[in-house]
Short mmCIF file of C-alpha atoms in Angstrom, two decimals:
data_model
loop_
_atom_site.label_atom_id
_atom_site.label_comp_id
_atom_site.label_asym_id
_atom_site.label_seq_id
_atom_site.Cartn_x
_atom_site.Cartn_y
_atom_site.Cartn_z
CA MET A 1309 127.70 228.38 112.97
CA ILE A 1310 128.42 224.58 113.35
CA MET A 1311 125.43 223.48 111.48
CA ASP A 1312 126.78 224.89 108.34
CA ASP A 1313 129.95 222.56 108.75
CA ALA A 1314 129.33 219.08 106.84
CA SER A 1315 131.98 218.06 108.02
CA ILE A 1316 130.84 217.22 111.80
CA ARG A 1317 127.03 218.38 111.40
CA ASP A 1318 125.99 214.81 111.31
CA ASN A 1319 128.06 213.32 114.21
CA PHE A 1320 127.33 216.86 116.11
CA ILE A 1321 123.58 215.91 115.85
CA LYS A 1322 124.29 212.30 117.20
CA LEU A 1323 126.07 213.54 119.78
CA CYS A 1324 122.82 215.59 121.00
CA LEU A 1325 121.02 212.99 120.63
CA ILE A 1326 123.13 210.74 122.88
CA GLY A 1327 123.30 213.27 125.26
CA ALA A 1328 125.89 212.32 127.73
CA TRP A 1329 128.30 208.87 128.52
CA ASN A 1330 131.04 208.02 130.67
CA GLU A 1331 134.45 207.71 129.33
CA SER A 1332 135.28 205.08 132.13
CA PHE A 1333 132.88 202.44 130.64
CA LYS A 1334 133.36 200.32 127.88
CA GLY A 1335 130.41 199.94 126.40
CA ASP A 1336 129.93 203.70 126.25
CA ARG A 1337 132.96 204.42 124.19
CA GLU A 1338 131.69 201.71 121.58
CA THR A 1339 128.70 202.89 121.12
CA LEU A 1340 129.63 206.19 120.74
CA CYS A 1341 132.35 204.62 117.85
CA ASN A 1342 129.74 202.84 116.40
CA LEU A 1343 127.06 205.60 116.18
CA LEU A 1344 129.04 208.11 114.99
CA ASN A 1345 131.22 205.78 112.31
CA LEU A 1346 134.49 206.52 113.96
CA ASN A 1347 137.45 203.75 114.33
CA ASN A 1348 138.29 204.70 118.15
CA TYR A 1349 137.52 206.42 120.93
CA ASP A 1350 140.65 209.00 120.33
CA GLU A 1351 138.39 210.44 117.14
CA ILE A 1352 135.64 211.19 119.32
CA VAL A 1353 137.63 213.15 121.96
CA PHE A 1354 139.21 215.37 118.68
CA LEU A 1355 135.88 215.95 117.47
CA ILE A 1356 134.60 217.35 121.08
CA GLY A 1357 137.37 219.76 120.49
CA ARG A 1358 136.33 220.83 117.19
CA ILE A 1359 132.85 221.60 118.81
CA GLU A 1360 134.18 222.77 121.99
CA ASP A 1361 136.03 225.25 119.55
CA LYS A 1362 132.86 226.31 117.81
CA LEU A 1363 130.16 226.49 120.68
CA PRO A 1364 132.63 227.20 124.04
CA GLY A 1365 130.72 225.79 126.98
CA LEU A 1366 128.10 223.32 125.08
CA ILE A 1367 129.75 220.44 126.32
CA GLN A 1368 130.26 219.60 130.40
CA HIS A 1369 133.34 217.35 131.62
CA TYR A 1370 133.07 216.29 135.02
CA ASN A 1371 135.18 213.01 136.07
CA GLY A 1372 135.13 211.18 133.53
CA GLN A 1373 131.20 211.98 132.88
CA ILE A 1374 130.41 214.55 129.48
CA LYS A 1375 127.40 216.11 129.12
CA ILE A 1376 125.81 218.05 126.43
CA SER A 1377 124.07 221.31 128.48
CA ASP A 1378 120.84 222.51 127.91
CA ARG A 1379 119.54 219.55 126.51
CA HIS A 1380 115.92 220.14 125.92
CA ASN A 1381 116.43 223.02 123.79
CA ILE A 1382 119.60 221.70 121.81
CA ILE A 1383 117.50 219.25 120.70
CA LYS A 1384 114.92 221.34 119.60
CA SER A 1385 117.53 223.76 117.74
CA ILE A 1386 118.70 221.05 115.97
CA ALA A 1387 115.10 219.14 115.28
CA LYS A 1388 114.74 220.41 112.03
CA TYR A 1389 118.43 218.67 110.89
CA VAL A 1390 117.08 214.89 112.21
CA THR A 1391 115.91 212.87 109.11
CA SER A 1392 113.79 209.82 109.16
CA ASP A 1393 117.02 207.99 108.26
CA THR A 1394 118.66 209.46 111.23
CA LEU A 1395 116.28 208.01 113.60
CA ASN A 1396 116.34 204.90 111.36
CA LYS A 1397 119.95 204.36 112.24
CA ILE A 1398 120.14 205.69 115.76
CA LEU A 1399 117.06 203.88 117.45
CA PRO A 1400 118.16 200.36 117.63
CA THR A 1401 121.35 201.19 119.38
CA ILE A 1402 119.85 203.33 121.82
CA GLU A 1403 117.34 200.77 122.27
CA LYS A 1404 119.79 198.16 122.76
CA THR A 1405 122.03 200.55 124.92
CA ILE A 1406 119.10 201.11 127.42
CA SER A 1407 117.64 197.71 127.80
CA ASP A 1408 121.70 196.49 128.57
CA GLU A 1409 122.43 194.43 131.59
CA ASP A 1410 124.38 196.49 134.09
CA GLN A 1411 127.29 194.66 133.96
CA TYR A 1412 128.82 197.17 136.59
CA LEU A 1413 126.06 196.72 138.96
CA ASN A 1414 126.54 192.68 138.73
CA GLN A 1415 130.26 192.97 140.23
CA THR A 1416 131.02 192.32 143.60
CA LEU A 1417 132.26 195.31 145.85
CA GLU A 1418 135.60 193.54 145.25
CA GLN A 1419 135.59 193.28 141.61
CA GLN A 1420 134.72 197.41 141.32
CA ILE A 1421 137.40 198.22 143.77
CA LEU A 1422 139.96 196.36 141.56
CA ILE A 1423 139.12 197.91 138.25
CA ASN A 1424 139.38 201.39 139.82
CA ILE A 1425 142.84 200.64 141.51
CA ARG A 1426 143.59 199.14 138.13
CA GLY A 1427 142.61 202.10 135.97
CA GLU A 1428 140.60 199.69 133.57
CA LEU A 1429 137.48 200.55 132.02
CA LYS A 1430 134.23 198.99 133.51
CA PRO A 1431 132.34 196.67 131.94
CA GLY A 1432 129.06 197.46 129.79
CA HIS A 1433 127.23 200.71 129.86
CA SER A 1434 126.87 203.30 132.49
CA LEU A 1435 123.51 204.59 134.00
CA LEU A 1436 124.42 208.23 132.51
CA ILE A 1437 124.32 206.81 128.82
CA ARG A 1438 121.03 205.00 129.20
CA GLN A 1439 119.63 207.66 131.56
CA GLU A 1440 120.13 210.43 128.79
CA MET A 1441 119.43 208.25 125.45
CA SER A 1442 115.80 207.90 127.69
CA SER A 1443 115.47 211.51 128.12
CA THR A 1444 115.82 211.86 124.00
CA LEU A 1445 113.03 209.02 123.34
CA ALA A 1446 110.90 211.18 125.72
CA ILE A 1447 111.96 214.64 124.49
CA ILE A 1448 111.31 213.44 120.90
CA SER A 1449 107.98 212.04 121.59
CA ASN A 1450 106.87 214.91 123.37
CA ASN A 1451 108.22 217.69 120.57
CA SER A 1452 107.43 216.10 117.97
CA ASP A 1453 106.40 218.79 115.69
CA PHE A 1454 109.85 220.59 115.98
CA PHE A 1455 111.34 217.11 113.69
CA THR A 1456 109.51 218.43 110.75
CA ASN A 1457 112.07 216.15 108.48
CA ALA A 1458 111.24 212.73 110.21
CA ARG A 1459 107.96 211.81 109.64
CA ASN A 1460 106.24 210.03 112.52
CA ALA A 1461 109.26 210.56 114.74
CA ASP A 1462 107.08 210.28 117.69
CA LEU A 1463 105.22 206.52 116.36
CA LYS A 1464 109.47 205.93 116.04
CA VAL A 1465 110.27 206.55 119.51
CA GLN A 1466 107.16 205.09 120.52
CA GLU A 1467 107.69 201.89 119.08
CA SER A 1468 111.12 201.99 120.73
CA GLN A 1469 109.72 202.08 124.24
CA LYS A 1470 107.88 199.10 123.37
CA ASN A 1471 110.74 197.17 121.93
CA ILE A 1472 112.49 198.16 125.59
CA LEU A 1473 109.83 197.43 128.11
CA ASN A 1474 108.64 193.88 126.55
CA LYS A 1475 107.49 191.24 128.56
CA ASP A 1476 110.10 188.94 127.89
CA MET A 1477 112.83 191.01 129.63
CA GLY A 1478 112.75 188.87 132.77
CA LEU A 1479 113.35 189.34 136.78
CA LYS A 1480 116.95 189.84 136.07
CA LEU A 1481 117.37 192.46 133.92
CA LEU A 1482 114.37 194.68 136.21
CA PRO A 1483 117.16 195.71 138.32
CA SER A 1484 119.10 197.28 135.60
CA ILE A 1485 115.77 199.11 133.85
CA ALA A 1486 114.44 200.34 137.29
CA PRO A 1487 116.32 203.67 137.29
CA LEU A 1488 115.17 204.53 134.15
CA LEU A 1489 111.35 203.55 134.34
CA PRO A 1490 110.30 206.97 135.34
CA ILE A 1491 111.69 208.36 132.28
CA LEU A 1492 110.58 205.73 130.06
CA ALA A 1493 107.26 206.59 130.91
CA GLU A 1494 107.45 209.98 129.62
CA ILE A 1495 107.69 208.40 126.05
CA ASN A 1496 103.81 207.83 126.45
CA PRO A 1497 102.52 207.52 130.11
CA GLY A 1498 99.45 205.23 128.64
CA THR A 1499 101.00 203.00 126.91
CA TYR A 1500 103.85 202.63 129.45
CA ILE A 1501 101.12 201.32 132.38
CA SER A 1502 100.38 198.51 129.69
CA LEU A 1503 103.48 197.68 128.92
CA PHE A 1504 104.93 197.38 132.82
CA THR A 1505 101.61 195.53 133.72
CA ASP A 1506 102.44 192.96 131.41
CA ILE A 1507 106.30 192.58 132.31
CA LEU A 1508 105.38 191.93 135.95
CA ASN A 1509 102.41 189.45 134.70
CA ALA A 1510 105.23 188.08 132.67
CA ILE A 1511 107.39 187.74 135.84
CA GLN A 1512 104.62 185.92 138.08
CA GLU A 1513 103.77 183.42 136.00
#
């Protein structure tokens, strides 16, 4: 069982909480290395290979996108291994990633084509990793009873919701965060309405 292998257990848990990413984005690679405390993306690839040897079919690959399958149930199954310390370490990076301006979106079509032709890594974070991290917050908030070793897990991720949807984000960041709003709302719908109203009021001032 993969959870009995201490050499990969902690990073396996973090990968499940990240959920998905796109290898063609520089920010995605850097975030994974940072959260898993690995030196470079080649070590991530090696780790994925070890996990696939133990759990075939868990990790899906398609056109540079890598996803953990059946995420909702996977997170429930690993929840008891997630500690308060785990969340304290990972949540600031999740907040920063979700709140990141979509640099690729802001490039011209010509710039995007040149990056693809040259085979360069795309700047910033992908929408994929930001969507999946948002889903992680929603899953934790709505299934906090599974996180028996992470005290007040729901309150921690609801605080992340407030940090992400702060009224000072400004009009410039709204297009980047817009695709994530329905997911972020699931963390705490009542608080979401209040937070988003504050954002709109601040923009109109």
